[in-house]
PDB file of C-alpha atoms and ligand atoms in Angstrom:
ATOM      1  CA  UNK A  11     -50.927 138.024 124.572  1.00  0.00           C
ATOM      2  CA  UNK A  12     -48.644 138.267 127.440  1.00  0.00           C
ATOM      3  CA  UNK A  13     -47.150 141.774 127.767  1.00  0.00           C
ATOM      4  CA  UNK A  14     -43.765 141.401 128.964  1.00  0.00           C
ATOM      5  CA  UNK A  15     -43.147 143.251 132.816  1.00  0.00           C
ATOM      6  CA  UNK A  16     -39.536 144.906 132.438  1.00  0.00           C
ATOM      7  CA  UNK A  17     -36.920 146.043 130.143  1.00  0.00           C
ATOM      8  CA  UNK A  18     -33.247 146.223 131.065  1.00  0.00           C
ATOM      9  CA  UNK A  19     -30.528 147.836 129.461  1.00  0.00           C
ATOM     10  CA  UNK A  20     -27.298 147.503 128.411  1.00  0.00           C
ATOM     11  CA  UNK A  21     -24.450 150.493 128.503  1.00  0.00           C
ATOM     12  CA  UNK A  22     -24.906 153.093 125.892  1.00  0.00           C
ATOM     13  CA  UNK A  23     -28.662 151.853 125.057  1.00  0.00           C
ATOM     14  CA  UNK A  24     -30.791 154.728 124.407  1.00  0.00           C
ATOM     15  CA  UNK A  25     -34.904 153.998 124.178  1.00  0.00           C
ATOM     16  CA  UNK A  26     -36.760 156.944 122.636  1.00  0.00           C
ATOM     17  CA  UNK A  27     -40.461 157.313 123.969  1.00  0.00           C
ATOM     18  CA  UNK A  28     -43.254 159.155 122.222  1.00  0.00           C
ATOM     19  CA  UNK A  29     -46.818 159.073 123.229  1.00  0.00           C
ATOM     20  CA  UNK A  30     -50.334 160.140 122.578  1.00  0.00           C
ATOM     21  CA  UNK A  31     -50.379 160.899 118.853  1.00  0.00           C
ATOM     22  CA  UNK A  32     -53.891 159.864 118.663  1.00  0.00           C
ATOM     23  CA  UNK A  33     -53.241 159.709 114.719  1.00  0.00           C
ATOM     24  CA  UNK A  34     -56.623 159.931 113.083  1.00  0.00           C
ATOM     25  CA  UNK A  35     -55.461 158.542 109.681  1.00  0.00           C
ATOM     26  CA  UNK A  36     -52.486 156.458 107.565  1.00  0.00           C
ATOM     27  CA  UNK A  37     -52.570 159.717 105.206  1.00  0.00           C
ATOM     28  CA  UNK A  38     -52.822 162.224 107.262  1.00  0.00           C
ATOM     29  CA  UNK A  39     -50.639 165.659 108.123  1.00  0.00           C
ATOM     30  CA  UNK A  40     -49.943 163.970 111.381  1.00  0.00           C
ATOM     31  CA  UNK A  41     -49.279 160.926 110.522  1.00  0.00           C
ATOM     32  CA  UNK A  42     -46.980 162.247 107.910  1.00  0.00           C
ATOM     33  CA  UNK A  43     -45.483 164.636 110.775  1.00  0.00           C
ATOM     34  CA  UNK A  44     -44.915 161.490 113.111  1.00  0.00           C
ATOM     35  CA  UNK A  45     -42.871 159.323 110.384  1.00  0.00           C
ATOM     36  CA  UNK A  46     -40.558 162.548 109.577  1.00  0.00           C
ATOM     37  CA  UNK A  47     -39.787 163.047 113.482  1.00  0.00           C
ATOM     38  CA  UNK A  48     -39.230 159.808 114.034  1.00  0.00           C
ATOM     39  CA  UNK A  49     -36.663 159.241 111.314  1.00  0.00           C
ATOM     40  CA  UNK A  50     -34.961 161.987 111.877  1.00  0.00           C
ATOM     41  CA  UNK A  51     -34.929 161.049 115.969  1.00  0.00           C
ATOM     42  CA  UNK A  52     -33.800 157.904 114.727  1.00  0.00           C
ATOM     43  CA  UNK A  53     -31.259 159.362 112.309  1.00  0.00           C
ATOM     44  CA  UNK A  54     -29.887 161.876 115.076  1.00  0.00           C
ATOM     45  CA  UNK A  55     -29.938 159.695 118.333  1.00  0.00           C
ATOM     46  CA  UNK A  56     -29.637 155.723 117.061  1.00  0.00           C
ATOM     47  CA  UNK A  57     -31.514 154.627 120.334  1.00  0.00           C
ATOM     48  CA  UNK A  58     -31.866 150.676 120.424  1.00  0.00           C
ATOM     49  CA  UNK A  59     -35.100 150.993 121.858  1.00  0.00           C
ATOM     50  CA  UNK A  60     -38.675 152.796 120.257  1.00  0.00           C
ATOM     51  CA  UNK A  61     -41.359 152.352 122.774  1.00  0.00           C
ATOM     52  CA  UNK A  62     -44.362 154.052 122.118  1.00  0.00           C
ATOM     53  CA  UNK A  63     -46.347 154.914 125.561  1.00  0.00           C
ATOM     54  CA  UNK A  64     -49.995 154.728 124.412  1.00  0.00           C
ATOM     55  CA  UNK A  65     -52.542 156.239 122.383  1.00  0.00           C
ATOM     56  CA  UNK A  66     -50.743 156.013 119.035  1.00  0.00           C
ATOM     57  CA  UNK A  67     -53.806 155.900 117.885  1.00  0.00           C
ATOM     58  CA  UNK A  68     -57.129 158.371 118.188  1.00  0.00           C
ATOM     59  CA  UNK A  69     -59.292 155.612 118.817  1.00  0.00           C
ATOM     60  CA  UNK A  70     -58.278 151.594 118.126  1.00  0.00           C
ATOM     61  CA  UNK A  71     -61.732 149.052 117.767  1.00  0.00           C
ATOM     62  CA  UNK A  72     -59.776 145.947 116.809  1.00  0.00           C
ATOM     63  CA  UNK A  73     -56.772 144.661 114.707  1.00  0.00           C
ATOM     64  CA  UNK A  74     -59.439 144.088 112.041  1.00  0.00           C
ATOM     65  CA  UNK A  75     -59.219 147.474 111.273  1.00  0.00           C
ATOM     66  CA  UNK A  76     -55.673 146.701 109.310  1.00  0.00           C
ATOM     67  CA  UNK A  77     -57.973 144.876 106.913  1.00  0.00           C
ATOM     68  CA  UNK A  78     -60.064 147.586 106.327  1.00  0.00           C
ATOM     69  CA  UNK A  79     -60.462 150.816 104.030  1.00  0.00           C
ATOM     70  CA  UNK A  80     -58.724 152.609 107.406  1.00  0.00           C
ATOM     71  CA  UNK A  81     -55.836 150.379 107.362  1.00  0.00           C
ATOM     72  CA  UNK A  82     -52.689 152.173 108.186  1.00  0.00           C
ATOM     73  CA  UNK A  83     -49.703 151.036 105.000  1.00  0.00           C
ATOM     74  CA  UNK A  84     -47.427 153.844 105.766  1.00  0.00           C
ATOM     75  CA  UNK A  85     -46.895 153.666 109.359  1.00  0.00           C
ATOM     76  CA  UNK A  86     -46.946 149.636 109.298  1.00  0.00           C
ATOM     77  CA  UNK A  87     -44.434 149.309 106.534  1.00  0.00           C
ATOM     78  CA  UNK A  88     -42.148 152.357 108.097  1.00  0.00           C
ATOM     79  CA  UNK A  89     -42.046 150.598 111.455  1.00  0.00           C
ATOM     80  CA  UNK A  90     -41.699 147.151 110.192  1.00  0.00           C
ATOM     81  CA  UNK A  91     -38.788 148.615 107.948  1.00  0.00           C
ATOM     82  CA  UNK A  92     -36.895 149.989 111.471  1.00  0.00           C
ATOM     83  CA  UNK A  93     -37.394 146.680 112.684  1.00  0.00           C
ATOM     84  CA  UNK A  94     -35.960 144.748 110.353  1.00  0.00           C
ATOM     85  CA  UNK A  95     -32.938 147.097 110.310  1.00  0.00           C
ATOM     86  CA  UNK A  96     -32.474 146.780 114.024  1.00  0.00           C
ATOM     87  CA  UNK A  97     -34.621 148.985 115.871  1.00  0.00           C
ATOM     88  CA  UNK A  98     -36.536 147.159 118.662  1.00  0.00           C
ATOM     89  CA  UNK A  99     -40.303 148.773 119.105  1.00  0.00           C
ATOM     90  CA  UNK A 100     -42.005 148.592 122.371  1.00  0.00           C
ATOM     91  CA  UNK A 101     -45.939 149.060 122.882  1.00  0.00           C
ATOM     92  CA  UNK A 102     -47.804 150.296 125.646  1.00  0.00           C
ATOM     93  CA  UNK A 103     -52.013 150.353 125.578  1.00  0.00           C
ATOM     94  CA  UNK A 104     -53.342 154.016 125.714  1.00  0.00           C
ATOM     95  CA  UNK A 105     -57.131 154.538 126.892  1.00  0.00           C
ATOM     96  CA  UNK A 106     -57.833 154.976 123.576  1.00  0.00           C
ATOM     97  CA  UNK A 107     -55.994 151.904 121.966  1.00  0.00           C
ATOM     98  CA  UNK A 108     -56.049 149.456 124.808  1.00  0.00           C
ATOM     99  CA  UNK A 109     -57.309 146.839 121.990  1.00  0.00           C
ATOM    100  CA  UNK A 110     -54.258 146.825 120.267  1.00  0.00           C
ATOM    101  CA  UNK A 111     -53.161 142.927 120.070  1.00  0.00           C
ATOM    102  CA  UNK A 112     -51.427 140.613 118.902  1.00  0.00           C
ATOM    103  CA  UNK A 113     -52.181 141.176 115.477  1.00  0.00           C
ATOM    104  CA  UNK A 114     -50.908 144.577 115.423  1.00  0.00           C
ATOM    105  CA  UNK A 115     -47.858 144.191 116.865  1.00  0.00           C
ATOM    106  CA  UNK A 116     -47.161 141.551 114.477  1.00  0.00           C
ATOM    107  CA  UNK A 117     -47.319 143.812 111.800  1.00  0.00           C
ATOM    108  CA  UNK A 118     -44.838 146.479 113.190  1.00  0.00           C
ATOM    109  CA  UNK A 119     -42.464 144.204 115.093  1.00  0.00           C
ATOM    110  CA  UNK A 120     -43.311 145.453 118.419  1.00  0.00           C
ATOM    111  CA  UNK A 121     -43.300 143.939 121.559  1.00  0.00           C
ATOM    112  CA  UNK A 122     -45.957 144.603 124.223  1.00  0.00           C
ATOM    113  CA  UNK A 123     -45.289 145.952 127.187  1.00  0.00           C
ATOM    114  CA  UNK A 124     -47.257 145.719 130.979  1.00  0.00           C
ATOM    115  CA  UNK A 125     -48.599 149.101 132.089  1.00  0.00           C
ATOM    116  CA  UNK A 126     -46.591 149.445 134.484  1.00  0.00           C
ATOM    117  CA  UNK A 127     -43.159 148.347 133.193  1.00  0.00           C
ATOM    118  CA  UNK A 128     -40.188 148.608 134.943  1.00  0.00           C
ATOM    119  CA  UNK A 129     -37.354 149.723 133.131  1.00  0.00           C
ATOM    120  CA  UNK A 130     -33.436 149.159 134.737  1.00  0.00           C
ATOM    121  CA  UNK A 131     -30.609 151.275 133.257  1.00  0.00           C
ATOM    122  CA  UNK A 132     -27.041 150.181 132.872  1.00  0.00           C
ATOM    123  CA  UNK A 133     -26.251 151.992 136.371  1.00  0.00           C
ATOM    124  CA  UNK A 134     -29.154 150.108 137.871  1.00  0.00           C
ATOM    125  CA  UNK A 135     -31.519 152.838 138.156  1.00  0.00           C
ATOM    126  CA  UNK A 136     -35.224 151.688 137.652  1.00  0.00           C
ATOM    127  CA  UNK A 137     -37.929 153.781 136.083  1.00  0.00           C
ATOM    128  CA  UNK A 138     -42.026 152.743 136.383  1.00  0.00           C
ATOM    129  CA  UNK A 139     -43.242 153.070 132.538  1.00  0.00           C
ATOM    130  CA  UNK A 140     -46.889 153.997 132.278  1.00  0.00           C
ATOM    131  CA  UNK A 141     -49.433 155.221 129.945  1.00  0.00           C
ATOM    132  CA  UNK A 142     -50.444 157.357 133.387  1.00  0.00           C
ATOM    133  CA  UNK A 143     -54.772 156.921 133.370  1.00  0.00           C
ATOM    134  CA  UNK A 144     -54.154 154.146 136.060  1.00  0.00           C
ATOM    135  CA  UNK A 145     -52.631 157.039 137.866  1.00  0.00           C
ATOM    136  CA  UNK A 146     -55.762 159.633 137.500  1.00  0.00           C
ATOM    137  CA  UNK A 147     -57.207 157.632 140.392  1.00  0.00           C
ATOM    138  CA  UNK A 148     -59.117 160.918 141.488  1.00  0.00           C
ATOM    139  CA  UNK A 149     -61.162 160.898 138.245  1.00  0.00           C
ATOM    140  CA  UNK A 150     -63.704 158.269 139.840  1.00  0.00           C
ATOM    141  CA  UNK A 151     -65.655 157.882 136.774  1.00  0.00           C
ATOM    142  CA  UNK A 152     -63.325 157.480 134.439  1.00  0.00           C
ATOM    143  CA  UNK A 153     -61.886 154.736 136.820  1.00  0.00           C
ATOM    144  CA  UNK A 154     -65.205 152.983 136.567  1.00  0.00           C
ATOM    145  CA  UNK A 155     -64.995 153.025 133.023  1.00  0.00           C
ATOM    146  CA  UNK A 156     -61.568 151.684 132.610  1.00  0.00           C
ATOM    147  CA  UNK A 157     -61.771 148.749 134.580  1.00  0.00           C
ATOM    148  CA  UNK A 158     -65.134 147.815 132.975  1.00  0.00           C
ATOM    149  CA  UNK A 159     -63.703 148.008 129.007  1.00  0.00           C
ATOM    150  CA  UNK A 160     -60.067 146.438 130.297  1.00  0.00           C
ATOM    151  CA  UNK A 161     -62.202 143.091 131.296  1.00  0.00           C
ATOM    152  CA  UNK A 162     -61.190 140.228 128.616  1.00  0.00           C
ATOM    153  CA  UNK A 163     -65.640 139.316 129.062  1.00  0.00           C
ATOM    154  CA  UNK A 164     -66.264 143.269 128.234  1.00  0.00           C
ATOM    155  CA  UNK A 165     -63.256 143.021 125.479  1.00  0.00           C
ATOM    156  CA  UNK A 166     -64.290 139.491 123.648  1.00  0.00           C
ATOM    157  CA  UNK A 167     -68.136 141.001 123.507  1.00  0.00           C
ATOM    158  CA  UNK A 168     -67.087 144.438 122.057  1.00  0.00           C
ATOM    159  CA  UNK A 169     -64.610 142.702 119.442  1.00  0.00           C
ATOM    160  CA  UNK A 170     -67.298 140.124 118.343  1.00  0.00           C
ATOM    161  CA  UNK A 171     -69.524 142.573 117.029  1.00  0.00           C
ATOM    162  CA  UNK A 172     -69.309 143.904 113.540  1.00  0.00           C
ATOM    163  CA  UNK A 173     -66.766 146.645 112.696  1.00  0.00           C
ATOM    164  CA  UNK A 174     -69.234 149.372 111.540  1.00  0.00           C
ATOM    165  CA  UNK A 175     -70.862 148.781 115.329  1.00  0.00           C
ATOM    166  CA  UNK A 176     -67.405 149.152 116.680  1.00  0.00           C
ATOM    167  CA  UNK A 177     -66.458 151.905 115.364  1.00  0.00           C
ATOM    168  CA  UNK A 178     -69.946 154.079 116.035  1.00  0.00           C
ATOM    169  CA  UNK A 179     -69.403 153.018 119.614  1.00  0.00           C
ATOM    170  CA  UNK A 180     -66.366 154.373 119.867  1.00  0.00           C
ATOM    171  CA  UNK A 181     -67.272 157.842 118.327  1.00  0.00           C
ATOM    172  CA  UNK A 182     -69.489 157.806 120.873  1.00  0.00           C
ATOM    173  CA  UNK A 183     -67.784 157.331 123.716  1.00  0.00           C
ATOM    174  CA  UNK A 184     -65.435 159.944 122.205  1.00  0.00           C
ATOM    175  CA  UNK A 185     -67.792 163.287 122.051  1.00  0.00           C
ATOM    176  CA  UNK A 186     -69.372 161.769 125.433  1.00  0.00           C
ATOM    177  CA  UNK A 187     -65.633 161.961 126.871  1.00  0.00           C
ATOM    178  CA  UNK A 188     -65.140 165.598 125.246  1.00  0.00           C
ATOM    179  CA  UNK A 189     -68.415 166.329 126.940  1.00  0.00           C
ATOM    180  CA  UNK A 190     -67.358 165.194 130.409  1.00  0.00           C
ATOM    181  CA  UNK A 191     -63.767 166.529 130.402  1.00  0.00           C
ATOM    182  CA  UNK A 192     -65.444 169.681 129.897  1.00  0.00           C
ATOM    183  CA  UNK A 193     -66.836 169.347 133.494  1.00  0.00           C
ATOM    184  CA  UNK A 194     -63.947 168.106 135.046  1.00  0.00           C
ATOM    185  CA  UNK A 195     -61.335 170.103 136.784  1.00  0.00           C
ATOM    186  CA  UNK A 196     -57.579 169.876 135.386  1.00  0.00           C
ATOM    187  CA  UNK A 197     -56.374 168.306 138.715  1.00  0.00           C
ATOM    188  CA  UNK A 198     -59.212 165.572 138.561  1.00  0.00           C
ATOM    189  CA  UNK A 199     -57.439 164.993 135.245  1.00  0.00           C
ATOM    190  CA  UNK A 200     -54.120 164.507 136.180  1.00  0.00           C
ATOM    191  CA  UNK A 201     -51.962 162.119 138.224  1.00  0.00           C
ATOM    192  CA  UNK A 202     -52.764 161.548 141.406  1.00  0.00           C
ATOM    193  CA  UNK A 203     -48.922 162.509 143.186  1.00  0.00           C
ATOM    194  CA  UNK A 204     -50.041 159.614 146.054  1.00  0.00           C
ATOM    195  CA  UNK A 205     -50.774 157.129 143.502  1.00  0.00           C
ATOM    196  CA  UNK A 206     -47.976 158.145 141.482  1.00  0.00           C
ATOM    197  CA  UNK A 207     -45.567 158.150 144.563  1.00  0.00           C
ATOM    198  CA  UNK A 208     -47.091 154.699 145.601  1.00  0.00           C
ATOM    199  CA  UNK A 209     -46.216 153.122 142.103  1.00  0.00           C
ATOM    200  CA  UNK A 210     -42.543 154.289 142.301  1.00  0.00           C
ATOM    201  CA  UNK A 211     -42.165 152.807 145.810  1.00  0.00           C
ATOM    202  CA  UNK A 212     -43.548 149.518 145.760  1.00  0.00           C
ATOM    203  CA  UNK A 213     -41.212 148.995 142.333  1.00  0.00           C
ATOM    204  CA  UNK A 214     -38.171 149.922 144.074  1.00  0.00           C
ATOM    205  CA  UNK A 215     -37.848 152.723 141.202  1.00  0.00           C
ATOM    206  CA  UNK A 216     -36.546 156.185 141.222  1.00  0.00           C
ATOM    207  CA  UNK A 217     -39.051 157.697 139.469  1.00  0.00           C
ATOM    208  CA  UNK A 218     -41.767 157.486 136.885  1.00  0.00           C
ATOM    209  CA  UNK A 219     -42.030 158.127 132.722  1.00  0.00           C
ATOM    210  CA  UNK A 220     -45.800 158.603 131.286  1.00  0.00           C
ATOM    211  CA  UNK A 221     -48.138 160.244 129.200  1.00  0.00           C
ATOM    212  CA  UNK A 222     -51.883 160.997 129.039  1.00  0.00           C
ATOM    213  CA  UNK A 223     -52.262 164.251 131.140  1.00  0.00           C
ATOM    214  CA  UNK A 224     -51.501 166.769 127.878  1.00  0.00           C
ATOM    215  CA  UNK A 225     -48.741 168.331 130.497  1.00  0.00           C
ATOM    216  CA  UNK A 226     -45.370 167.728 129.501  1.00  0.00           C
ATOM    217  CA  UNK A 227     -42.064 168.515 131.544  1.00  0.00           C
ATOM    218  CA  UNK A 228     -40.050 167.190 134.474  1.00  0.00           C
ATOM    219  CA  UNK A 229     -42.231 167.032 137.855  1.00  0.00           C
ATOM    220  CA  UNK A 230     -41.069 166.023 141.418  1.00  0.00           C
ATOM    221  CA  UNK A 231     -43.164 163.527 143.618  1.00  0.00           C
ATOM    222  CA  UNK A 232     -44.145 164.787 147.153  1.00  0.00           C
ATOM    223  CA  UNK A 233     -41.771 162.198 148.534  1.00  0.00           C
ATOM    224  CA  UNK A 234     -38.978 163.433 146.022  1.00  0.00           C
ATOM    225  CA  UNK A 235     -39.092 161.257 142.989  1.00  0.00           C
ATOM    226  CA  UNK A 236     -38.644 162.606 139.930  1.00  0.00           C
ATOM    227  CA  UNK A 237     -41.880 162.270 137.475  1.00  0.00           C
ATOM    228  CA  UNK A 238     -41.478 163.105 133.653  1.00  0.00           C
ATOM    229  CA  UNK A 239     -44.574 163.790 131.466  1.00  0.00           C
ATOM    230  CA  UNK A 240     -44.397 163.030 127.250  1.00  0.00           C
ATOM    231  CA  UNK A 241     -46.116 165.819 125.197  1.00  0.00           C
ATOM    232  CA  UNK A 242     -49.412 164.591 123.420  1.00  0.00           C
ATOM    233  CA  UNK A 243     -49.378 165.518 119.566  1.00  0.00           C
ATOM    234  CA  UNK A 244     -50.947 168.044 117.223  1.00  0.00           C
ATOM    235  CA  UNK A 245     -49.764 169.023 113.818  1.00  0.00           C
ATOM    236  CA  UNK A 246     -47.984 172.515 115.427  1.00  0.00           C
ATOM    237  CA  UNK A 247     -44.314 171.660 115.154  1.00  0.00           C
ATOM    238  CA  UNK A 248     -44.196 172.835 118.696  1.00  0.00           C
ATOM    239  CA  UNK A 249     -46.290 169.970 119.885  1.00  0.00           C
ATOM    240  CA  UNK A 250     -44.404 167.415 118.460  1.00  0.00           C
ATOM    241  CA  UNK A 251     -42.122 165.497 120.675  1.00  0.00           C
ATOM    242  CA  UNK A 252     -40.631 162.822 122.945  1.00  0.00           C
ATOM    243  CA  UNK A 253     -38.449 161.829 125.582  1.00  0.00           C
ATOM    244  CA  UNK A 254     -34.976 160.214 125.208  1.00  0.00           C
ATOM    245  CA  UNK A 255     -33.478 158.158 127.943  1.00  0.00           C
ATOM    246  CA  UNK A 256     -29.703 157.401 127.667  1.00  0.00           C
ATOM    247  CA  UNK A 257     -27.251 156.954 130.469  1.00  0.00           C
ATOM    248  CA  UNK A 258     -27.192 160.571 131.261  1.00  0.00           C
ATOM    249  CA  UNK A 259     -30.947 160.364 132.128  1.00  0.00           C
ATOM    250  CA  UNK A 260     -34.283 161.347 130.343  1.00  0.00           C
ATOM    251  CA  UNK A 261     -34.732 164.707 128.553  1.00  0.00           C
ATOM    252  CA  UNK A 262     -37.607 165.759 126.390  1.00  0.00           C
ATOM    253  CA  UNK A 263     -36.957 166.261 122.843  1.00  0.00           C
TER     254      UNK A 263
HETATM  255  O1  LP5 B 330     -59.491 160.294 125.773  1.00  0.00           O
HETATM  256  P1  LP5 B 330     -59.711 161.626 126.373  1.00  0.00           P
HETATM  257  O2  LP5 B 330     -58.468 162.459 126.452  1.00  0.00           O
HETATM  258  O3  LP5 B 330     -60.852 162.380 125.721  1.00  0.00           O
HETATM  259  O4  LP5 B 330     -60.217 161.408 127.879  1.00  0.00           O
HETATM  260  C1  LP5 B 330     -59.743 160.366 128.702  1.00  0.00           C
HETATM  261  C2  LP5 B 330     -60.918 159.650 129.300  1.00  0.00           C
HETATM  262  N1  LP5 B 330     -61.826 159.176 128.276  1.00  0.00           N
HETATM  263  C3  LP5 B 330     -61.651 157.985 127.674  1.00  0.00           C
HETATM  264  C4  LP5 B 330     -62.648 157.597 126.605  1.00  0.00           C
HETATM  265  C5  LP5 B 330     -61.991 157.670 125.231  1.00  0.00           C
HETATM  266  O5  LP5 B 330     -61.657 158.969 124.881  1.00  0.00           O
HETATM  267  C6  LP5 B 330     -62.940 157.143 124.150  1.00  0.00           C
HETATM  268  C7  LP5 B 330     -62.906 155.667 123.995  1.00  0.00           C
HETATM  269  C8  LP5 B 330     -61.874 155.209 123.029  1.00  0.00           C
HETATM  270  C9  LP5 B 330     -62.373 154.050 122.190  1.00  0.00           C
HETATM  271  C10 LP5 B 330     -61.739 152.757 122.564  1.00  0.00           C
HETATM  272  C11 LP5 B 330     -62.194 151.607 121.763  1.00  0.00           C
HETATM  273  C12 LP5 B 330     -63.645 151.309 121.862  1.00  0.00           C
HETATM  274  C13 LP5 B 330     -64.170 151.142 123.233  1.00  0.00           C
HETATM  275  C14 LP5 B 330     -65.595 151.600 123.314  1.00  0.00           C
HETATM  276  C15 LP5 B 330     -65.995 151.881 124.747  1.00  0.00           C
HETATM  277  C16 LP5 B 330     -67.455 152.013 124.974  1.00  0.00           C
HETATM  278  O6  LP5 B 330     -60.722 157.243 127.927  1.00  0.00           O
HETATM  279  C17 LP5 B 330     -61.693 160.580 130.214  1.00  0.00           C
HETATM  280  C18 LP5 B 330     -60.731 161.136 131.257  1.00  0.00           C
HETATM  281  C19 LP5 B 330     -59.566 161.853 130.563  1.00  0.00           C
HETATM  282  O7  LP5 B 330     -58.914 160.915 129.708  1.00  0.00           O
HETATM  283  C20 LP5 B 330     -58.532 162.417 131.523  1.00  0.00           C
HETATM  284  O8  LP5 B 330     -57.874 161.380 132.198  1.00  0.00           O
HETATM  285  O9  LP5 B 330     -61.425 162.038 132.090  1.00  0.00           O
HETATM  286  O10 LP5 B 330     -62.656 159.809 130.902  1.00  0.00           O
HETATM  287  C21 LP5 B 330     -63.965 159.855 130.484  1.00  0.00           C
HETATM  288  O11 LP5 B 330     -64.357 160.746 129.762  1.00  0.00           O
HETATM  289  C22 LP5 B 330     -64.844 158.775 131.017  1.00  0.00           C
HETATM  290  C23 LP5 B 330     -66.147 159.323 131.534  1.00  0.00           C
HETATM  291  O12 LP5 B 330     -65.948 160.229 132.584  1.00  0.00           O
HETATM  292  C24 LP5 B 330     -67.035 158.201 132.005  1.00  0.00           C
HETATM  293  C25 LP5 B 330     -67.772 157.599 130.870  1.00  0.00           C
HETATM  294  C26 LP5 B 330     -68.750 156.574 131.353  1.00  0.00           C
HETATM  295  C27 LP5 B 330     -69.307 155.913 130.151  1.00  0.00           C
HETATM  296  C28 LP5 B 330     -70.209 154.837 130.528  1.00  0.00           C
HETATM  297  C29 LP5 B 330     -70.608 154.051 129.332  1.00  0.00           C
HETATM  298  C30 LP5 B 330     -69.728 152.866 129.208  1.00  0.00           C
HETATM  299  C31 LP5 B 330     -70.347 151.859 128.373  1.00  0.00           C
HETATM  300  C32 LP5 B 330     -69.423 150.725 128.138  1.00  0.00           C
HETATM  301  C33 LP5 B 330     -70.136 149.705 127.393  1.00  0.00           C
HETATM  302  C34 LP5 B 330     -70.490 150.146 126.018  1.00  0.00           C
HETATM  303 MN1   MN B 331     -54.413 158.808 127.054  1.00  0.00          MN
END
């Protein structure tokens, strides 16, 4: 699967971003919680554009998993319906659903996207999309870890073994990462601003939209970019939102 590198877009195109729902389940208050928002976003704002910036899911072990007893109807069919009435859908990988392929988006109508993306506004202002882990550079060990599991050798092993394997891996890996974040310090955890900085400059962009770090709000860069953060999800109303960028600019909703 080739992700596609940019996105440009006409006058009056709106794209709305959410990220890190790390829904658990198809039937779940989440879930449910997710599909209201976003028709009502949808309802309210009419953007042309739905791209969702990574970690949809809480954990992703192969498309497989649509065939199984944890298949996901309701948020396939609801996004396939938006498609089919218009609504382009986007897709970035998350560190928790970097296995998301072809397969998936197939079934939604989305489109993959590079992480990075660069996306070009009407005006010609260019933004550098990203989930945002490529950006924790300072977090060494998760580093490590993500460019062993983001190698297609690593991937095509993992995906070749049964499902039940799969999926007891990745619970796994889970409470280990709960375990280590627990040791980490919040600024190991978040962006590095160089990294961040360096990203924006060699893309010719003004500034940078991502996810991941759990801190949302509007940031500048050390060299004067501007840096905006999506919320991560819970089932509290008040963590429950996105970012919508029109031709006024981004603002969180
Ligand atoms: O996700 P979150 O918020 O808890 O923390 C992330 C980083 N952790 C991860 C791991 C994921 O949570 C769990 C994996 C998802 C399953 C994917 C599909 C199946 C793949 C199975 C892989 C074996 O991304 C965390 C960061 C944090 O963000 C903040 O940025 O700190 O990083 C870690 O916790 C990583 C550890 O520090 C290092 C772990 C080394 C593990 C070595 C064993 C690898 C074995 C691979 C072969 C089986
Ligand atoms: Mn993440």
């Amino acid at each position: 699967m080739n992700p596609r590198a940019s996105l440009e877009l006409a006058p009056d195109q709106k794209v709305l971003f959410a990220s890190d729902l790390h829904l658990l389940h198809d039937d779940d208050p989440l879930c449910t919680g997710f599909l209201a928002w976003l028709e009502e976003q949808l309802r309210s704002h009419q953007p042309h554009w739905l791209v969702i910036l990574g970690d949809l899911f809480e954990t992703w072990v192969g498309d497989d998993l649509l065939d199984s007893e944890s298949a996901w109807p309701r948020l396939t069919e609801t996004l396939q319906r938006e498609h089919r009435a218009g609504l382009q859908i986007g897709l970035v990988h998350g560190n928790r659903d970097f296995l998301l392929g072809p397969r998936f988006c197939q079934s939604v109508g989305a489109t993959l996207f590079a992480d990075p993306f660069v996306l070009t506004q009407a005006s010609g202002r260019r933004w550098v999309i990203s989930h945002g882990d490529a950006y924790c550079t300072d977090d060494l060990d998760y580093q490590a870890f993500r460019a062993t599991v983001r190698e297609p050798a690593w991937q095509h092993e993992f995906l070749a073994q049964p499902l039940e394997a799969r999926l007891a891996t990745a619970q796994t890996m889970r409470q280990r990462s709960q375990a280590e974040k627990r040791a980490k310090t919040l600024s190991i955890m978040d962006v590095n601003q160089s990294a961040v900085d360096g990203a924006i400059e060699s893309h010719r962009a003004f500034g940078m939209i991502h996810g991941h770090t759990h801190r949302p709000g509007s940031y500048r860069t050390p060299s004067g970019h501007d840096r905006w953060v999506l919320t991560d999800w819970s089932i509290e109303p008040a963590r429950q939102g996105g970012l919508l960028l029109s031709d006024d600019g981004p603002r969180l909703i």
